[in-house]
Coordinates of N, CA and C in Angstrom, one line a residue:
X1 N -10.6 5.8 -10.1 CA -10.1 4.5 -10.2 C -11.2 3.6 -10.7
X2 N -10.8 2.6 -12.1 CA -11.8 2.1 -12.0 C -11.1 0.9 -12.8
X3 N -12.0 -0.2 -13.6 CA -11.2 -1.5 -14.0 C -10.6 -2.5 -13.3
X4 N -11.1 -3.7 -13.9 CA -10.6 -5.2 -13.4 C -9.2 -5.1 -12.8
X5 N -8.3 -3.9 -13.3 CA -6.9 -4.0 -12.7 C -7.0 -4.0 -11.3
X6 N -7.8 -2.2 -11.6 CA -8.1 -1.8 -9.9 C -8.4 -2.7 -9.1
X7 N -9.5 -3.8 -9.1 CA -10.1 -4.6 -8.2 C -8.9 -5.8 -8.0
X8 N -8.1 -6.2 -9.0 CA -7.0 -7.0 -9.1 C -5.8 -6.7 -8.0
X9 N -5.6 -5.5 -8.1 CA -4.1 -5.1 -7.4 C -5.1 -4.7 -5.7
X10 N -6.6 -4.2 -5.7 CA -6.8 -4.1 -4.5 C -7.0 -5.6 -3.6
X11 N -7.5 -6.3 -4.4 CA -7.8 -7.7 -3.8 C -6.2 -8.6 -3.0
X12 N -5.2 -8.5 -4.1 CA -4.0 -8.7 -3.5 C -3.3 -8.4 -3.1
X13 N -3.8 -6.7 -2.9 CA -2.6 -6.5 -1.8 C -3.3 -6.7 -0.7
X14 N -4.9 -6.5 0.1 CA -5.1 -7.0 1.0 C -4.5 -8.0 1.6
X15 N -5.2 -9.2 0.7 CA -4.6 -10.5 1.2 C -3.5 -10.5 1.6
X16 N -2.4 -10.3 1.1 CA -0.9 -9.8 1.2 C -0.8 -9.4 2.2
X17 N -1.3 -8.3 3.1 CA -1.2 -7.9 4.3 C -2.1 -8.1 5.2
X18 N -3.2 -9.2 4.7 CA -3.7 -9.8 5.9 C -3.1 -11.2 6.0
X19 N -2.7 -11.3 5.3 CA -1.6 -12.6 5.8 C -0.2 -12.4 6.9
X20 N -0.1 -11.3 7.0 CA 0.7 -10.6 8.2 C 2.2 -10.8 8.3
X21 N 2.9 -10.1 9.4 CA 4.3 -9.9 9.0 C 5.2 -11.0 8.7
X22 N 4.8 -12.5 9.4 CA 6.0 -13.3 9.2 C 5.6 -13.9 8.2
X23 N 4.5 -14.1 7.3 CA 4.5 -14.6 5.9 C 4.7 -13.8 4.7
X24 N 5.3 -12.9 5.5 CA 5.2 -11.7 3.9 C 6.6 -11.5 3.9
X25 N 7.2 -11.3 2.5 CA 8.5 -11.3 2.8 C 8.5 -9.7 1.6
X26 N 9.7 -9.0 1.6 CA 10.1 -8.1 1.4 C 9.9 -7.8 0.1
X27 N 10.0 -8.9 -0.4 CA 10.1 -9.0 -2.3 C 8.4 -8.9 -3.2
X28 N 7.5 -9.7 -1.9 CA 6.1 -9.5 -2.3 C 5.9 -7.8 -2.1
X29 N 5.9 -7.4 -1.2 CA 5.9 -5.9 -1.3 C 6.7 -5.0 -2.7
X30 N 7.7 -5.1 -2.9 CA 8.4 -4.4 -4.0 C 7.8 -5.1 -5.3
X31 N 7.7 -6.2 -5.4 CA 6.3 -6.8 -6.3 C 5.0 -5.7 -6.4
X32 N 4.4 -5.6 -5.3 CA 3.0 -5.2 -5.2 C 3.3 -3.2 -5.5
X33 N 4.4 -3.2 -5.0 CA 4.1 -1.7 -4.9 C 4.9 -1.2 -6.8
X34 N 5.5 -1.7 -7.6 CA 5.7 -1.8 -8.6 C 4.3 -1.3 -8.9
X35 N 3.4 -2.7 -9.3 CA 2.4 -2.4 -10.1 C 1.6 -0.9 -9.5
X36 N 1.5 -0.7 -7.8 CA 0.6 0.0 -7.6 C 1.6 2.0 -8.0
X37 N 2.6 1.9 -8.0 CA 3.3 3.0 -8.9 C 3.1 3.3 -9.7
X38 N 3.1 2.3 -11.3 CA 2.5 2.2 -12.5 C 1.1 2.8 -12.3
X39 N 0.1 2.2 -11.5 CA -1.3 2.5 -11.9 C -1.7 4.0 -10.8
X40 N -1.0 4.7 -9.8 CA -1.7 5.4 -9.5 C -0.6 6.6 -10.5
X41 N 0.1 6.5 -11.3 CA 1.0 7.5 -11.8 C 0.0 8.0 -12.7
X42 N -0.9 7.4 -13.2 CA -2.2 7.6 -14.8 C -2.8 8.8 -13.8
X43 N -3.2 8.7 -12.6 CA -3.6 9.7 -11.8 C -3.2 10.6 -11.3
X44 N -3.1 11.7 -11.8 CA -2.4 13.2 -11.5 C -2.8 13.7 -9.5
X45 N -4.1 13.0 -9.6 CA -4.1 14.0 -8.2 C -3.9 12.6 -7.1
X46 N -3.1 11.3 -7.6 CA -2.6 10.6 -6.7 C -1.0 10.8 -6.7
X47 N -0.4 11.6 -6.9 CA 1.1 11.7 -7.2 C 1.5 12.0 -5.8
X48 N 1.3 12.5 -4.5 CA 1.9 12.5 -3.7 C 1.5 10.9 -3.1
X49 N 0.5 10.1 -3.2 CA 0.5 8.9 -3.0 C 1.9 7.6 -3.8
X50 N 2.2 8.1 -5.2 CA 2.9 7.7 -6.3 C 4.8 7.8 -5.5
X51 N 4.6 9.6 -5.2 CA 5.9 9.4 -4.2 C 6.3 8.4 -2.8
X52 N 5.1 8.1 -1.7 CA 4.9 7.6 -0.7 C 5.2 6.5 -1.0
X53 N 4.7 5.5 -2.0 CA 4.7 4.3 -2.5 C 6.0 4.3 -3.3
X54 N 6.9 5.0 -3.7 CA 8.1 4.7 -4.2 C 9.2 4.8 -3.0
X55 N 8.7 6.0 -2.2 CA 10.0 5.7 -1.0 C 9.9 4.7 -0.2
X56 N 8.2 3.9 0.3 CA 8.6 2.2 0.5 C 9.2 1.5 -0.7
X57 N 9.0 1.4 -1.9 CA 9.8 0.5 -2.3 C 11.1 0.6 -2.3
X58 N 11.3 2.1 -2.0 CA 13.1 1.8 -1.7 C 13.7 1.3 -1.1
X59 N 12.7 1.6 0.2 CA 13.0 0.9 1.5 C 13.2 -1.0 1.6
X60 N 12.4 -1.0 1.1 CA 12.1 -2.5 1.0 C 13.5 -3.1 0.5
X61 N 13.7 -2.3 -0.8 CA 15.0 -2.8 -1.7 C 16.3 -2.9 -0.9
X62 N 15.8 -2.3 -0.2 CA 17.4 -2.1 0.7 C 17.9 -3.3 1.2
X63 N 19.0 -3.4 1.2 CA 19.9 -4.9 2.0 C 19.6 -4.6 3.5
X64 N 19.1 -3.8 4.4 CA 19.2 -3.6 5.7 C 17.9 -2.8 6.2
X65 N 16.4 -3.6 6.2 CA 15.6 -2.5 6.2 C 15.6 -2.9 7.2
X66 N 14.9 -1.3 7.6 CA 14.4 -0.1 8.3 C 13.4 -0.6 9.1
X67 N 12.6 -1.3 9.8 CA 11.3 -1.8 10.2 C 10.3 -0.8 10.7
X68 N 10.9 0.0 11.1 CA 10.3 1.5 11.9 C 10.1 2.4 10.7
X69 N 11.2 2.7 10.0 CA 10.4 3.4 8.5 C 9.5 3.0 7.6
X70 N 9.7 1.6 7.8 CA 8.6 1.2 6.9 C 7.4 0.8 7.5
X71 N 7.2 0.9 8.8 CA 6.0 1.0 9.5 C 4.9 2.4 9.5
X72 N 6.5 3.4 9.5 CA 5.9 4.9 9.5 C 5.1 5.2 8.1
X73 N 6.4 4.5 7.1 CA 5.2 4.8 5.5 C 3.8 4.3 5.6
X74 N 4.0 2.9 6.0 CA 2.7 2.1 6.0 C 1.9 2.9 6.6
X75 N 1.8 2.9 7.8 CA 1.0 3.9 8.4 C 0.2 5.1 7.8
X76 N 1.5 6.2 7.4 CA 1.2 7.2 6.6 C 0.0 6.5 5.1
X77 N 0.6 6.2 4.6 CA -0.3 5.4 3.6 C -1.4 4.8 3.9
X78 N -1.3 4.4 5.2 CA -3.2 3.5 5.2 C -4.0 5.1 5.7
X79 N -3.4 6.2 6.0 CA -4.2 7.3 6.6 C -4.7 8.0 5.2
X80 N -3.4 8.0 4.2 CA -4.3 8.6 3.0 C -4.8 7.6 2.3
X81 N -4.9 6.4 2.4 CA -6.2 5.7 1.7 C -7.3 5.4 2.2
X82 N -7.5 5.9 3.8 CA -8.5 5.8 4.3 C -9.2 7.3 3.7
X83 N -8.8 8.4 3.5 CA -8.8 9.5 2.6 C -9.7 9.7 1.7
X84 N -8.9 8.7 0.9 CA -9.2 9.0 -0.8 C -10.3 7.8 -0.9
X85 N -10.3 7.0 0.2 CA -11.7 5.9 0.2 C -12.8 6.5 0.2
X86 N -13.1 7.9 1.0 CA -13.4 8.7 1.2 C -14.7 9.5 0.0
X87 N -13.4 9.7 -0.7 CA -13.7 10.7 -2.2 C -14.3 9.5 -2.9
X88 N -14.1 8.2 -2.6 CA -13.9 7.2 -4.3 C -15.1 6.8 -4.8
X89 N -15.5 6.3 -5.7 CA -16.7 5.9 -6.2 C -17.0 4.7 -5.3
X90 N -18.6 4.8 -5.5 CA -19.2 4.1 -4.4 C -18.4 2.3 -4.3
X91 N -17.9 2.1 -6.0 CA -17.4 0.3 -5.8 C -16.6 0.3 -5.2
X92 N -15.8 1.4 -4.8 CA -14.2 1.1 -4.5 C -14.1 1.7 -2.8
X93 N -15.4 2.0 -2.6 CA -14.7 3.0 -1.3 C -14.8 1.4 -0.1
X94 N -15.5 0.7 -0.1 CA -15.3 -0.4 1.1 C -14.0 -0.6 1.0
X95 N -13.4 -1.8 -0.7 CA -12.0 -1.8 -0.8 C -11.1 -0.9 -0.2
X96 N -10.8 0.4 -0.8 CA -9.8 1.3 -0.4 C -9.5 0.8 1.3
X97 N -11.1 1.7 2.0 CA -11.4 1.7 3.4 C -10.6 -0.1 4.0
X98 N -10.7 -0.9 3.2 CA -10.3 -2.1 3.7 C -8.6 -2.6 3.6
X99 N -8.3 -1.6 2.6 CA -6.7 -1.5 2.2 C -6.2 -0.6 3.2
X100 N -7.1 0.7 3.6 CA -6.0 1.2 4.7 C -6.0 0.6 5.7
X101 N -7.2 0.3 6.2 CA -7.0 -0.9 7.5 C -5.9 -1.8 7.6
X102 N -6.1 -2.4 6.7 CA -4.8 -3.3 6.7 C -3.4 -2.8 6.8
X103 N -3.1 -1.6 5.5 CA -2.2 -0.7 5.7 C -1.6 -0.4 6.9
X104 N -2.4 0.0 7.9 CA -2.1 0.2 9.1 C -2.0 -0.9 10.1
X105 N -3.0 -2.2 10.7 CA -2.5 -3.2 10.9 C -1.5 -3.8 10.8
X106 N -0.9 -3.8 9.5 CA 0.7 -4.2 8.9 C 1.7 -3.3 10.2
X107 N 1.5 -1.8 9.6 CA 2.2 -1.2 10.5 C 2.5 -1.2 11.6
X108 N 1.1 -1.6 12.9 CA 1.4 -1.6 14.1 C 1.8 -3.4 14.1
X109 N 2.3 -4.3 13.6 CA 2.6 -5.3 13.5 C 4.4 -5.3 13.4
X110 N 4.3 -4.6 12.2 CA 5.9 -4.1 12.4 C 6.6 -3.8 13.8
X111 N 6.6 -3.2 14.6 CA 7.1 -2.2 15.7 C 6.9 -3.4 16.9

């Protein structure tokens, strides 16, 4: 991962999810996870992340969401980006590590 995108889509979706459950509305997420589909698909060994982030956006789409499933994704998702923060190059690993946190915060916020 690397590029002004990268730093772009990680900066906003924090914020996004540190701004927390009752200011975030459903449509910012299917927003956010659009682009972040597009950019982890260029990445072959993020494609089970690519699948994770499309079954929340479906969820999202939905006329009757799920709050519990889409807490469970979240969840699942902040664990593999705590992960892959892990593996990432030295600029990105605070970010990531700072996206799954939140990732997960989101989620126990949901429930």
């Amino acid at each position: 991962m690397a590029t002004k995108k990268a730093e772009t889509l990680l900066t906003s979706t924090i914020e996004t999810l540190d701004n927390g459950v009752d200011s975030t509305k459903p449509k910012d997420g299917v927003s956010l996870l659009k682009e972040w589909i597009a950019f982890v698909k260029k990445d072959e060994s993020a494609s089970g992340i690519a699948d994770e982030l499309q079954t929340l956006h479906d969820q999202l789409s939905e006329k009757e969401i799920d709050k519990k499933k889409i807490a469970q994704l979240m969840k699942k998702l902040g664990d593999e980006t705590a992960k892959v923060a892990k593996k990432a190059d030295d600029g990105y690993q605070l970010s990531l590590k700072d996206l799954g946190e939140s990732l997960k915060d989101f989620a126990k916020e949901l429930k």
